[in-house]
Short mmCIF file of C-alpha atoms in Angstrom, two decimals:
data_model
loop_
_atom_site.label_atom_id
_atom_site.label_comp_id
_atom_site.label_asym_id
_atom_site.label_seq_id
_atom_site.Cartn_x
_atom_site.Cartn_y
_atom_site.Cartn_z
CA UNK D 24 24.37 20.76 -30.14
CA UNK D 25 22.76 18.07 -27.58
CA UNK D 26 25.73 17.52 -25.88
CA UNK D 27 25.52 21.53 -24.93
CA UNK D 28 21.89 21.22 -24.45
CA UNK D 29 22.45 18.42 -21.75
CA UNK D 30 25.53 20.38 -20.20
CA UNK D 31 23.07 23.51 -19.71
CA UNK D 32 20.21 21.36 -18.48
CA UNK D 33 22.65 20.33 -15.65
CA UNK D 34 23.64 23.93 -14.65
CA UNK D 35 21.37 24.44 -12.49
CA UNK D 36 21.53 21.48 -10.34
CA UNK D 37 25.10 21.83 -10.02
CA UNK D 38 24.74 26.10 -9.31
CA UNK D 39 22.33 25.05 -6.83
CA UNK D 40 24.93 22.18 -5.21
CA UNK D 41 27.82 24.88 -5.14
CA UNK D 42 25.87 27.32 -3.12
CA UNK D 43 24.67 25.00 -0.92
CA UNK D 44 28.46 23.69 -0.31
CA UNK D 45 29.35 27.41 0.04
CA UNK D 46 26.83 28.19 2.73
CA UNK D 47 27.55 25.18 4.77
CA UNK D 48 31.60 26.15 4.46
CA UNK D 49 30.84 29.50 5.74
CA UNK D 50 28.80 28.74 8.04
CA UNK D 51 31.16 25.82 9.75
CA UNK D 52 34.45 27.89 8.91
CA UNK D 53 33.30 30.77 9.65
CA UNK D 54 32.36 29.96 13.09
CA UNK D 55 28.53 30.20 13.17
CA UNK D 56 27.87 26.82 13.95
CA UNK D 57 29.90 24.81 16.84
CA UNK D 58 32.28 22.23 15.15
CA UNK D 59 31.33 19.22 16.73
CA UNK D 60 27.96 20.14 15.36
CA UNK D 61 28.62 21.04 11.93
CA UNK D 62 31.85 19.81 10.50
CA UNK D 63 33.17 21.66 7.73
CA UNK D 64 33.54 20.18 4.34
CA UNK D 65 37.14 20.31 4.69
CA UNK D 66 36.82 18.15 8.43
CA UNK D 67 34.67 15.63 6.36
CA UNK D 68 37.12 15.00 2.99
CA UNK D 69 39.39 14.34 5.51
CA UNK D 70 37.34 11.87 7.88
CA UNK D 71 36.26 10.11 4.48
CA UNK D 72 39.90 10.08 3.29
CA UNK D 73 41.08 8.63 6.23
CA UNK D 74 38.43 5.89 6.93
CA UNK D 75 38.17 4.86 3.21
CA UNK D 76 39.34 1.30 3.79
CA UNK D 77 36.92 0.52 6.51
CA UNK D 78 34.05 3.04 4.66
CA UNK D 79 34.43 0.62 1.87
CA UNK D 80 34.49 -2.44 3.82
CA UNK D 81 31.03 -1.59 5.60
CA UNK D 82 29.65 -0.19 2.05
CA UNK D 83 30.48 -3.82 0.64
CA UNK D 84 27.63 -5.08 3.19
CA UNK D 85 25.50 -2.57 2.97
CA UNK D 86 25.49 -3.22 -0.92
CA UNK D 87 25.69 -7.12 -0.34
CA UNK D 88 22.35 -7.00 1.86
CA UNK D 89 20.59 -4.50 -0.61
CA UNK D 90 21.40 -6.27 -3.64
CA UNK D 91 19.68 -10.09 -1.87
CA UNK D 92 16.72 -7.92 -1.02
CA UNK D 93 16.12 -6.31 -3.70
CA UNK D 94 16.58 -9.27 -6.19
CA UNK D 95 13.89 -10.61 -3.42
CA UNK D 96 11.50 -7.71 -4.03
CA UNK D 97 11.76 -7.85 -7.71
CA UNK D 98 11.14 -11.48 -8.17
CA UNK D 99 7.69 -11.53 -5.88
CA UNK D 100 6.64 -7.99 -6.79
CA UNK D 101 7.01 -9.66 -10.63
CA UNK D 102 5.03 -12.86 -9.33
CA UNK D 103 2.49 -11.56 -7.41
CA UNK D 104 1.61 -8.28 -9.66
CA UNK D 105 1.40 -10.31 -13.13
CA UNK D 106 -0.70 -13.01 -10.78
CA UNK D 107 -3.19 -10.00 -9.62
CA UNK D 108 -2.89 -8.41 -13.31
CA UNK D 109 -4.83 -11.84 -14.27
CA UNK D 110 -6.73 -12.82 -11.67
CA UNK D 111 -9.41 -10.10 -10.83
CA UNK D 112 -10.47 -11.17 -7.00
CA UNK D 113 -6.46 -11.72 -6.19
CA UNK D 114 -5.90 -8.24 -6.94
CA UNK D 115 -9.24 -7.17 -5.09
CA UNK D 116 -8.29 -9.60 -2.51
CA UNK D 117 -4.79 -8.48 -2.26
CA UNK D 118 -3.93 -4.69 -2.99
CA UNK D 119 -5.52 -3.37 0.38
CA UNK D 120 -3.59 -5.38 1.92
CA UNK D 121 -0.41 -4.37 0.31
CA UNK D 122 -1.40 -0.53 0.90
CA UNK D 123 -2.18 -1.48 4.44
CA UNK D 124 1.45 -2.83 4.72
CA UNK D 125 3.16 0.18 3.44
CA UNK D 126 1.92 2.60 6.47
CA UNK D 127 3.36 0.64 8.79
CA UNK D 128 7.16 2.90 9.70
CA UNK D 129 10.43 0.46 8.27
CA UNK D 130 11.91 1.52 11.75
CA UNK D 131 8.56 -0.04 13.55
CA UNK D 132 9.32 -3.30 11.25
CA UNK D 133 13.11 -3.28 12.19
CA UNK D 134 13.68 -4.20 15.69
CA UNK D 135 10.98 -7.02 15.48
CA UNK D 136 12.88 -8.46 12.63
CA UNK D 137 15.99 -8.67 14.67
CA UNK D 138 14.36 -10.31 17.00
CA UNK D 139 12.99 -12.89 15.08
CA UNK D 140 16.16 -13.59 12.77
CA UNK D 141 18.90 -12.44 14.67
CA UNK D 142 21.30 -9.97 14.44
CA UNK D 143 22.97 -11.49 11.03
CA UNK D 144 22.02 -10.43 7.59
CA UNK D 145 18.48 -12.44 7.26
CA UNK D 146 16.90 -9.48 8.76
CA UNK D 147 18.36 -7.15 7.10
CA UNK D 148 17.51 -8.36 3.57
CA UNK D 149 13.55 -9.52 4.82
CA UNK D 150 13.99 -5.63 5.34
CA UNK D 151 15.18 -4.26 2.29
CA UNK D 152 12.33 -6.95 0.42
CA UNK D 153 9.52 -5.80 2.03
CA UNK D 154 10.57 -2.03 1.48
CA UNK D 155 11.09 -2.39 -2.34
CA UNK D 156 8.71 -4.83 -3.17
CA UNK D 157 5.30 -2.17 -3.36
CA UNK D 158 7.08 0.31 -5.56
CA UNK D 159 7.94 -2.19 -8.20
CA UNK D 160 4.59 -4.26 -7.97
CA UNK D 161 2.37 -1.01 -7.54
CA UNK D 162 4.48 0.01 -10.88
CA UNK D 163 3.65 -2.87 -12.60
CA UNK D 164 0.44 -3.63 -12.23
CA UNK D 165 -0.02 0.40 -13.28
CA UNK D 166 2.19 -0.62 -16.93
CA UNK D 167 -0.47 -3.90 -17.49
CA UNK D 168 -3.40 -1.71 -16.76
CA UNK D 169 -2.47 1.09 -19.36
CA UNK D 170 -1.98 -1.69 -22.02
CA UNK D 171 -4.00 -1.25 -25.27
CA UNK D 172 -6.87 -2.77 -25.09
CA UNK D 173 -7.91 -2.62 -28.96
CA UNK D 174 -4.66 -3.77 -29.33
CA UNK D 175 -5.13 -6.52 -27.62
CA UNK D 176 -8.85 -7.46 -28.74
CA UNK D 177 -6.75 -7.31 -32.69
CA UNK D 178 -4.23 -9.99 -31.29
CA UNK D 179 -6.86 -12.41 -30.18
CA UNK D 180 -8.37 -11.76 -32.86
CA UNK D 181 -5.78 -13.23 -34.59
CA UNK D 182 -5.79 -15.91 -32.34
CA UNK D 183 -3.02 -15.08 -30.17
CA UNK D 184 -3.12 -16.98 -26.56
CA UNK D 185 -2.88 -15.01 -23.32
CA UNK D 186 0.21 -15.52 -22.72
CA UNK D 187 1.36 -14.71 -26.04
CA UNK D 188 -0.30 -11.28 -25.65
CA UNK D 189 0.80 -11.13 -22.38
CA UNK D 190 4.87 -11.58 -23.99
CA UNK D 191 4.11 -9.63 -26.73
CA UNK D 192 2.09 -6.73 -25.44
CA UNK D 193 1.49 -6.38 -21.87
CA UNK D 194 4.67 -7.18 -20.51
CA UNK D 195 6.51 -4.52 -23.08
CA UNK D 196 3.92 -1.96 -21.87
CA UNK D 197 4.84 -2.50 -17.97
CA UNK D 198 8.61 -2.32 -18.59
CA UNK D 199 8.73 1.34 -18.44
CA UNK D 200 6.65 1.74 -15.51
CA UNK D 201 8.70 -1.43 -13.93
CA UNK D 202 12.19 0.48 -14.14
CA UNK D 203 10.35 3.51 -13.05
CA UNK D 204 9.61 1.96 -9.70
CA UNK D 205 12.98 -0.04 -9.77
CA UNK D 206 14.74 3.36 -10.06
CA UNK D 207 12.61 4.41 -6.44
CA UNK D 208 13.62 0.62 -5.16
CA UNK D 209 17.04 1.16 -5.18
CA UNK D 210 17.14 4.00 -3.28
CA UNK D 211 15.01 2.25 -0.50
CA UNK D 212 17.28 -0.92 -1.13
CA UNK D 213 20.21 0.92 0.62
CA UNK D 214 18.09 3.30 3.03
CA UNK D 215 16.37 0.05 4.53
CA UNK D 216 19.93 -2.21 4.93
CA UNK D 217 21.16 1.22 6.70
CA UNK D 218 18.15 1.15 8.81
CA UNK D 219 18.15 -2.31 9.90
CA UNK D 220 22.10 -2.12 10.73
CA UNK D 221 21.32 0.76 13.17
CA UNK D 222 18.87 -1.93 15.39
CA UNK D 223 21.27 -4.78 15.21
CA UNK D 224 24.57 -6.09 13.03
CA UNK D 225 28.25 -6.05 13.44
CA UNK D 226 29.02 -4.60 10.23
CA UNK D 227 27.75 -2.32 7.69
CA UNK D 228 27.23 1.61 6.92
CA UNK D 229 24.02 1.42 9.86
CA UNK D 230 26.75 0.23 12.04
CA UNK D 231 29.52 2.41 11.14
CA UNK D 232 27.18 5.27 11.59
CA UNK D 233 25.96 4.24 14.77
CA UNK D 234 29.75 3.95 15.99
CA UNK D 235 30.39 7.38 14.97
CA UNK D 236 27.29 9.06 16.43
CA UNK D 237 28.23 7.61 19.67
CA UNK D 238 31.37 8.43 20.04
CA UNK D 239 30.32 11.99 18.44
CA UNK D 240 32.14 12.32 15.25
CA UNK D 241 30.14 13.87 13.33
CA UNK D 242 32.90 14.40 10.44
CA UNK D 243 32.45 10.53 10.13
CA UNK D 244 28.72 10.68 10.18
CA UNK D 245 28.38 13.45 7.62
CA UNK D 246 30.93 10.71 4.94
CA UNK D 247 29.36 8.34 5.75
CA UNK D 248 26.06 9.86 4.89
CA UNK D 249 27.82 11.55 1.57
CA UNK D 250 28.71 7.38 0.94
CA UNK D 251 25.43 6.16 1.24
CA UNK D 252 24.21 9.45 -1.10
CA UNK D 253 26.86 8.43 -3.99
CA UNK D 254 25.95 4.36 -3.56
CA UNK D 255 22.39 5.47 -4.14
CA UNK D 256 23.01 7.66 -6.96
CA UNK D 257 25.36 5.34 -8.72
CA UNK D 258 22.50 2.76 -8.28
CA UNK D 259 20.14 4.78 -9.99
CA UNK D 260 22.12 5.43 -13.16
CA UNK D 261 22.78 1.57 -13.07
CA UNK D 262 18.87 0.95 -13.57
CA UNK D 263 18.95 3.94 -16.58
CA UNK D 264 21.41 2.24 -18.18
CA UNK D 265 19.52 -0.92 -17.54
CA UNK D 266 16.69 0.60 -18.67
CA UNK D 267 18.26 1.85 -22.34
CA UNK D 268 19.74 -1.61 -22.80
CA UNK D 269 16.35 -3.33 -22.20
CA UNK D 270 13.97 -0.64 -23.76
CA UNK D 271 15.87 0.78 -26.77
CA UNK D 272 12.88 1.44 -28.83
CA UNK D 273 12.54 4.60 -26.28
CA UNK D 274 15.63 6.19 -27.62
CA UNK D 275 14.35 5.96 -31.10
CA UNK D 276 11.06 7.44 -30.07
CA UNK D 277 12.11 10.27 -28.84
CA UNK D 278 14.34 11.14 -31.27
CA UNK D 279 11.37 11.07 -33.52
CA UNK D 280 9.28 13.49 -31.14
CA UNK D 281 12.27 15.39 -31.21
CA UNK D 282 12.34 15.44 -35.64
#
């Protein structure tokens, strides 16, 4: 019965995928739009088909660079949040500065990066840190603020030390709002490595799409772009998983909001 329920939930999605596949086919096939504007989705199978080898060789960078920065991100968004979470003039020192940060545009931050580093992969990761890093520390400091506070008074109460109720209660309480920012990291992870490729590298999916738009093959550009979509995606059920092995009390509550 839940296995039909989740099939059904998906229909939708996937209705909404096939027209949108069926429009751009007629509207590439059918001669509406130009080719060498719109490939069709037959022109781009085959582009991704044939470049598969060196799509996968780029991807491996791309992925390589993502997963340093955002292993970067994670460990000082984790520092630095839990460090404002318990020190009150850090955090009202700190957090207008971090908003402050996050309006300036990655693609401002990019270039000057490159010119700092280099054109190897030091930029690219400083890049793909400082884009994931606010989700996952906004996210966190959110999960300490909304734990329970008479739960807490009970532990020390008890005589529980802060960082015993900080293991036992506050940290718990954070996870799910730390995998709910992770989940939005990811996506950035890969979005900023691409980014940073485009202004300076050798290799990578930036690169490999900055080939192809010059030398206007926009079959290439549109797998490539597909590639980056599927990495993303694949990334994001990673952290669900992640996030069922880690939390699997949720499971069980559900199925008792469910009962």
């Amino acid at each position: 019965m839940k296995k039909s329920q989740s099939i059904t939930s998906k229909l939708p999605a996937l209705l909404a995928l096939a027209v949108v596949v069926a429009i751009w086919c007629g509207a590439s096939e059918g001669g509406f739009v130009p080719e060498f504007m719109l490939p069709s989705p037959r022109q781009v199978c085959q582009a991704l088909i044939s470049d598969a080898p060196v799509l996968a060789a780029n991807a491996a960078v791309t992925l390589q660079e993502a997963a340093y920065g955002l292993l970067i991100g994670i460990s000082v968004a984790l520092v630095l949040a839990t460090l404002m979470h318990r020190v009150r003039w850090l955090y009202r020192a700190l957090y207008p500065i971090l908003v402050i940060t996050q309006t300036i545009p990655t693609i401002a931050l990019a270039p000057l990066l490159v010119l700092w580093m280099g054109f190897g992969m030091a930029p690219k990761i400083t890049l793909v840190a400082l884009t994931t890093f606010f989700p996952i520390a906004v996210s966190l400091l959110e999960g300490y603020a909304s734990t329970d506070r008479s739960t807490a008074d009970l532990l020390r109460a008890m005589g529980a030390s802060r960082w015993q109720i900080f293991y036992h209660l506050e940290f718990p309480s954070a996870l799910s709002y730390f995998f709910s920012g992770l989940r939005v990291s990811v996506s950035y992870a890969v979005v900023g490595a691409v980014i940073s490729e485009w202004l300076g590298g050798f290799e990578g999916l930036g690169v490999y799409m900055t080939r192809a738009n010059k030398a206007y093959a926009f079959d290439k550009m549109f797998a490539v772009i597909i590639v980056i979509v599927v990495i993303s995606l694949l990334l994001m059920l990673l952290v669900t998983v992640l996030r069922h092995a880690v939390m699997p009390w949720e499971a069980y509550e559900k199925i008792e909001r469910n009962d």
